[in-house]
Each structure stands twice: as C-alpha cells, then as structure tokens.
Amino acid sequence: CIKFEYKEHGKKKYFEAKSRLSVMNYNDSTTREGLRITLGCIAAINKTCIENNIKLLVALIPTDVSVYYHRMADINIDQRYLLDTIVSSEQKLKQVLISEFKKQNIQFADALDSLRARAWTGIYPVMDDHPTGAGYQMISKAILTRIK
C-alpha cells in the first residue's frame, strides 16, 4: 500500500498499487486478453444499439492513481516506479479503447479531468479506490457534457 499525503490540503490517500497493476499491466497477456474481450463486448453492444436506433456512450473512469498522479512528485523512487508503470499502462489501455471507439464511431466520455479538478474534495475515500457519491457525481457531470 502506498501512502500519499498532499500537504497543501492536509489530506491523505492510500493506493493499493500492486493489486491495481496486476490487473492493468498492459505488458501482461492476461490484461491484453481482457481488453480484447472487452472490445468485443462493446462492439456487440454497439451493433445492438445501432440496430435499435440507440446511441451508445461509454464512460471512461480512471483509476484513483491516475486522478492523483499529477500531484505525486515527492513519492520515493521505488513507489514512483510502480505508480509510473500503473499510469503508463492505464494510458496505453485508454489509447487502445479510444482508437477502437473512433473506428466504430462510438461516443465516449472521459471522467479524468472532472475527477482531477475535484481530487481533494472527498471524491475518493482515503483507503478505497472506488469513488464516493461525490466522485460519481463528477463522473456523471463528465458524461452529461458529452450528452448535451
């Protein structure tokens, strides 16, 4: 577990970095297979939506590590490498998803900027990597901007 203190706001956040990397490591064949399956499922959902005159919008919800990453300059070297690896893998996965969405003309909403803008306002619990109600509200705002 990596502890991060943001002194400017007097806040703390803990990251389960090793378990996060185990499921998001783009260099791992299991992760790439999961991505292949996910893309296949999204393509099937999109096909059904098109057949029924429904517009599909996919929400891209970042990890808590990516939300706070830009503020983590003072993390020690070992932890920094782990966090760098998580964020670069997540960015690669996101690039693949977005590229495929564009090929299939699938709309998407990326919640990263919305969550980053409110990172220290209670959008994540200190010891959990799932958003709070306030975090989900920021995600819904990111989605709403794509719908309008």
PDB file of C-alpha atoms in Angstrom:
ATOM      1  CA  CYS A   1       0.000   0.000   0.000  1.00  0.00           C
ATOM      2  CA  ILE A   2       1.355   3.424  -0.930  1.00  0.00           C
ATOM      3  CA  LYS A   3       0.544   6.350   1.343  1.00  0.00           C
ATOM      4  CA  PHE A   4       0.361   9.775  -0.261  1.00  0.00           C
ATOM      5  CA  GLU A   5      -0.027  12.976   1.730  1.00  0.00           C
ATOM      6  CA  TYR A   6      -0.993  16.153  -0.021  1.00  0.00           C
ATOM      7  CA  LYS A   7       0.317  18.700   2.427  1.00  0.00           C
ATOM      8  CA  GLU A   8      -1.243  21.664   0.639  1.00  0.00           C
ATOM      9  CA  HIS A   9      -4.691  20.339   1.513  1.00  0.00           C
ATOM     10  CA  GLY A  10      -3.778  18.383   4.649  1.00  0.00           C
ATOM     11  CA  LYS A  11      -5.186  15.226   3.045  1.00  0.00           C
ATOM     12  CA  LYS A  12      -4.024  11.623   2.786  1.00  0.00           C
ATOM     13  CA  LYS A  13      -4.742   8.915   0.230  1.00  0.00           C
ATOM     14  CA  TYR A  14      -3.650   5.283   0.161  1.00  0.00           C
ATOM     15  CA  PHE A  15      -3.228   3.323  -3.065  1.00  0.00           C
ATOM     16  CA  GLU A  16      -3.331  -0.450  -3.497  1.00  0.00           C
ATOM     17  CA  ALA A  17      -0.748  -0.104  -6.234  1.00  0.00           C
ATOM     18  CA  LYS A  18       0.452  -3.703  -6.606  1.00  0.00           C
ATOM     19  CA  SER A  19      -3.044  -5.159  -6.930  1.00  0.00           C
ATOM     20  CA  ARG A  20      -4.005  -2.356  -9.335  1.00  0.00           C
ATOM     21  CA  LEU A  21      -1.001  -3.079 -11.544  1.00  0.00           C
ATOM     22  CA  SER A  22      -1.728  -6.803 -11.538  1.00  0.00           C
ATOM     23  CA  VAL A  23      -4.961  -6.185 -13.458  1.00  0.00           C
ATOM     24  CA  MET A  24      -3.877  -3.207 -15.574  1.00  0.00           C
ATOM     25  CA  ASN A  25      -0.386  -4.125 -16.720  1.00  0.00           C
ATOM     26  CA  TYR A  26      -0.531  -3.723 -20.485  1.00  0.00           C
ATOM     27  CA  ASN A  27       2.589  -5.879 -20.841  1.00  0.00           C
ATOM     28  CA  ASP A  28       0.728  -8.830 -19.311  1.00  0.00           C
ATOM     29  CA  SER A  29      -1.001 -11.178 -21.780  1.00  0.00           C
ATOM     30  CA  THR A  30      -3.964 -11.651 -19.408  1.00  0.00           C
ATOM     31  CA  THR A  31      -4.639  -7.918 -19.393  1.00  0.00           C
ATOM     32  CA  ARG A  32      -4.456  -7.739 -23.185  1.00  0.00           C
ATOM     33  CA  GLU A  33      -6.824 -10.705 -23.475  1.00  0.00           C
ATOM     34  CA  GLY A  34      -9.240  -8.957 -21.118  1.00  0.00           C
ATOM     35  CA  LEU A  35      -9.004  -5.873 -23.307  1.00  0.00           C
ATOM     36  CA  ARG A  36      -9.719  -7.953 -26.426  1.00  0.00           C
ATOM     37  CA  ILE A  37     -12.801  -9.463 -24.777  1.00  0.00           C
ATOM     38  CA  THR A  38     -13.960  -6.057 -23.548  1.00  0.00           C
ATOM     39  CA  LEU A  39     -13.637  -4.526 -27.010  1.00  0.00           C
ATOM     40  CA  GLY A  40     -15.581  -7.443 -28.491  1.00  0.00           C
ATOM     41  CA  CYS A  41     -18.364  -6.960 -25.968  1.00  0.00           C
ATOM     42  CA  ILE A  42     -18.526  -3.221 -26.598  1.00  0.00           C
ATOM     43  CA  ALA A  43     -18.645  -3.838 -30.365  1.00  0.00           C
ATOM     44  CA  ALA A  44     -21.567  -6.251 -29.856  1.00  0.00           C
ATOM     45  CA  ILE A  45     -23.383  -3.757 -27.649  1.00  0.00           C
ATOM     46  CA  ASN A  46     -22.786  -1.037 -30.232  1.00  0.00           C
ATOM     47  CA  LYS A  47     -24.175  -3.269 -33.005  1.00  0.00           C
ATOM     48  CA  THR A  48     -27.330  -3.888 -30.984  1.00  0.00           C
ATOM     49  CA  CYS A  49     -27.654  -0.168 -30.265  1.00  0.00           C
ATOM     50  CA  ILE A  50     -27.328   0.710 -33.958  1.00  0.00           C
ATOM     51  CA  GLU A  51     -29.924  -1.919 -34.899  1.00  0.00           C
ATOM     52  CA  ASN A  52     -32.330  -0.349 -32.399  1.00  0.00           C
ATOM     53  CA  ASN A  53     -31.546   3.293 -33.228  1.00  0.00           C
ATOM     54  CA  ILE A  54     -29.901   3.869 -29.837  1.00  0.00           C
ATOM     55  CA  LYS A  55     -26.785   5.967 -29.332  1.00  0.00           C
ATOM     56  CA  LEU A  56     -24.108   4.301 -27.213  1.00  0.00           C
ATOM     57  CA  LEU A  57     -21.912   6.367 -24.901  1.00  0.00           C
ATOM     58  CA  VAL A  58     -19.096   4.665 -22.998  1.00  0.00           C
ATOM     59  CA  ALA A  59     -17.793   6.231 -19.779  1.00  0.00           C
ATOM     60  CA  LEU A  60     -14.040   6.023 -19.248  1.00  0.00           C
ATOM     61  CA  ILE A  61     -13.491   6.066 -15.492  1.00  0.00           C
ATOM     62  CA  PRO A  62      -9.845   6.410 -14.467  1.00  0.00           C
ATOM     63  CA  THR A  63      -8.149   4.748 -11.541  1.00  0.00           C
ATOM     64  CA  ASP A  64      -7.615   6.768  -8.399  1.00  0.00           C
ATOM     65  CA  VAL A  65      -3.874   6.595  -9.130  1.00  0.00           C
ATOM     66  CA  SER A  66      -4.361   8.494 -12.403  1.00  0.00           C
ATOM     67  CA  VAL A  67      -6.571  11.069 -10.708  1.00  0.00           C
ATOM     68  CA  TYR A  68      -3.933  11.944  -8.088  1.00  0.00           C
ATOM     69  CA  TYR A  69      -0.802  11.138 -10.104  1.00  0.00           C
ATOM     70  CA  HIS A  70      -0.056  14.684 -11.271  1.00  0.00           C
ATOM     71  CA  ARG A  71       0.356  15.734  -7.606  1.00  0.00           C
ATOM     72  CA  MET A  72       2.767  12.960  -6.593  1.00  0.00           C
ATOM     73  CA  ALA A  73       6.172  14.484  -7.279  1.00  0.00           C
ATOM     74  CA  ASP A  74       7.514  13.681  -3.802  1.00  0.00           C
ATOM     75  CA  ILE A  75       6.817   9.919  -3.791  1.00  0.00           C
ATOM     76  CA  ASN A  76      10.014   7.896  -3.233  1.00  0.00           C
ATOM     77  CA  ILE A  77      11.747   6.249  -6.197  1.00  0.00           C
ATOM     78  CA  ASP A  78      10.530   2.636  -5.689  1.00  0.00           C
ATOM     79  CA  GLN A  79       6.963   3.758  -5.251  1.00  0.00           C
ATOM     80  CA  ARG A  80       7.289   6.257  -8.096  1.00  0.00           C
ATOM     81  CA  TYR A  81       8.305   3.468 -10.488  1.00  0.00           C
ATOM     82  CA  LEU A  82       5.255   1.427  -9.515  1.00  0.00           C
ATOM     83  CA  LEU A  83       2.926   4.411  -9.920  1.00  0.00           C
ATOM     84  CA  ASP A  84       4.568   5.383 -13.239  1.00  0.00           C
ATOM     85  CA  THR A  85       4.012   1.840 -14.509  1.00  0.00           C
ATOM     86  CA  ILE A  86       0.352   1.855 -13.466  1.00  0.00           C
ATOM     87  CA  VAL A  87      -0.343   5.208 -15.100  1.00  0.00           C
ATOM     88  CA  SER A  88       1.523   4.390 -18.327  1.00  0.00           C
ATOM     89  CA  SER A  89      -0.334   1.055 -18.600  1.00  0.00           C
ATOM     90  CA  GLU A  90      -3.633   2.782 -17.967  1.00  0.00           C
ATOM     91  CA  GLN A  91      -2.837   5.403 -20.602  1.00  0.00           C
ATOM     92  CA  LYS A  92      -1.971   2.684 -23.127  1.00  0.00           C
ATOM     93  CA  LEU A  93      -5.224   0.816 -22.388  1.00  0.00           C
ATOM     94  CA  LYS A  94      -7.143   4.061 -22.733  1.00  0.00           C
ATOM     95  CA  GLN A  95      -5.445   4.853 -26.065  1.00  0.00           C
ATOM     96  CA  VAL A  96      -6.412   1.444 -27.437  1.00  0.00           C
ATOM     97  CA  LEU A  97     -10.009   1.890 -26.252  1.00  0.00           C
ATOM     98  CA  ILE A  98     -10.323   5.389 -27.722  1.00  0.00           C
ATOM     99  CA  SER A  99      -8.781   4.306 -31.009  1.00  0.00           C
ATOM    100  CA  GLU A 100     -11.277   1.461 -31.296  1.00  0.00           C
ATOM    101  CA  PHE A 101     -14.183   3.728 -30.281  1.00  0.00           C
ATOM    102  CA  LYS A 102     -13.240   6.160 -33.036  1.00  0.00           C
ATOM    103  CA  LYS A 103     -13.052   3.351 -35.619  1.00  0.00           C
ATOM    104  CA  GLN A 104     -16.528   2.193 -34.628  1.00  0.00           C
ATOM    105  CA  ASN A 105     -17.928   5.714 -34.189  1.00  0.00           C
ATOM    106  CA  ILE A 106     -18.666   5.042 -30.506  1.00  0.00           C
ATOM    107  CA  GLN A 107     -19.057   8.119 -28.353  1.00  0.00           C
ATOM    108  CA  PHE A 108     -17.213   8.210 -25.035  1.00  0.00           C
ATOM    109  CA  ALA A 109     -16.864  10.449 -22.001  1.00  0.00           C
ATOM    110  CA  ASP A 110     -13.532  10.639 -20.188  1.00  0.00           C
ATOM    111  CA  ALA A 111     -14.002  11.496 -16.498  1.00  0.00           C
ATOM    112  CA  LEU A 112     -10.302  12.090 -15.706  1.00  0.00           C
ATOM    113  CA  ASP A 113     -10.318  15.896 -15.915  1.00  0.00           C
ATOM    114  CA  SER A 114     -13.545  16.199 -13.921  1.00  0.00           C
ATOM    115  CA  LEU A 115     -12.182  13.993 -11.149  1.00  0.00           C
ATOM    116  CA  ARG A 116      -8.771  15.695 -11.118  1.00  0.00           C
ATOM    117  CA  ALA A 117     -10.417  19.089 -10.746  1.00  0.00           C
ATOM    118  CA  ARG A 118     -12.026  17.907  -7.500  1.00  0.00           C
ATOM    119  CA  ALA A 119      -9.385  15.420  -6.312  1.00  0.00           C
ATOM    120  CA  TRP A 120      -9.215  16.625  -2.702  1.00  0.00           C
ATOM    121  CA  THR A 121     -12.895  17.227  -2.122  1.00  0.00           C
ATOM    122  CA  GLY A 122     -13.933  13.789  -0.915  1.00  0.00           C
ATOM    123  CA  ILE A 123     -14.388  12.074  -4.274  1.00  0.00           C
ATOM    124  CA  TYR A 124     -12.459   9.029  -3.025  1.00  0.00           C
ATOM    125  CA  PRO A 125     -12.273   7.517   0.445  1.00  0.00           C
ATOM    126  CA  VAL A 126      -8.792   7.545   1.995  1.00  0.00           C
ATOM    127  CA  MET A 127      -8.441   3.745   1.933  1.00  0.00           C
ATOM    128  CA  ASP A 128     -10.534   2.737  -1.100  1.00  0.00           C
ATOM    129  CA  ASP A 129     -10.045   3.045  -4.836  1.00  0.00           C
ATOM    130  CA  HIS A 130     -13.753   3.359  -5.657  1.00  0.00           C
ATOM    131  CA  PRO A 131     -15.285   6.833  -5.890  1.00  0.00           C
ATOM    132  CA  THR A 132     -17.660   8.157  -3.249  1.00  0.00           C
ATOM    133  CA  GLY A 133     -21.067   9.568  -4.119  1.00  0.00           C
ATOM    134  CA  ALA A 134     -19.347  12.907  -4.771  1.00  0.00           C
ATOM    135  CA  GLY A 135     -16.920  11.142  -7.120  1.00  0.00           C
ATOM    136  CA  TYR A 136     -19.745   9.516  -9.036  1.00  0.00           C
ATOM    137  CA  GLN A 137     -21.394  12.911  -9.293  1.00  0.00           C
ATOM    138  CA  MET A 138     -18.246  14.244 -11.025  1.00  0.00           C
ATOM    139  CA  ILE A 139     -18.273  11.236 -13.371  1.00  0.00           C
ATOM    140  CA  SER A 140     -21.924  11.899 -14.202  1.00  0.00           C
ATOM    141  CA  LYS A 141     -21.083  15.537 -14.972  1.00  0.00           C
ATOM    142  CA  ALA A 142     -18.402  14.386 -17.418  1.00  0.00           C
ATOM    143  CA  ILE A 143     -20.982  12.136 -19.081  1.00  0.00           C
ATOM    144  CA  LEU A 144     -23.588  14.898 -19.127  1.00  0.00           C
ATOM    145  CA  THR A 145     -21.249  17.246 -21.009  1.00  0.00           C
ATOM    146  CA  ARG A 146     -20.990  14.614 -23.783  1.00  0.00           C
ATOM    147  CA  ILE A 147     -24.749  14.126 -23.950  1.00  0.00           C
ATOM    148  CA  LYS A 148     -25.603  17.798 -24.354  1.00  0.00           C
TER     149      LYS A 148
END
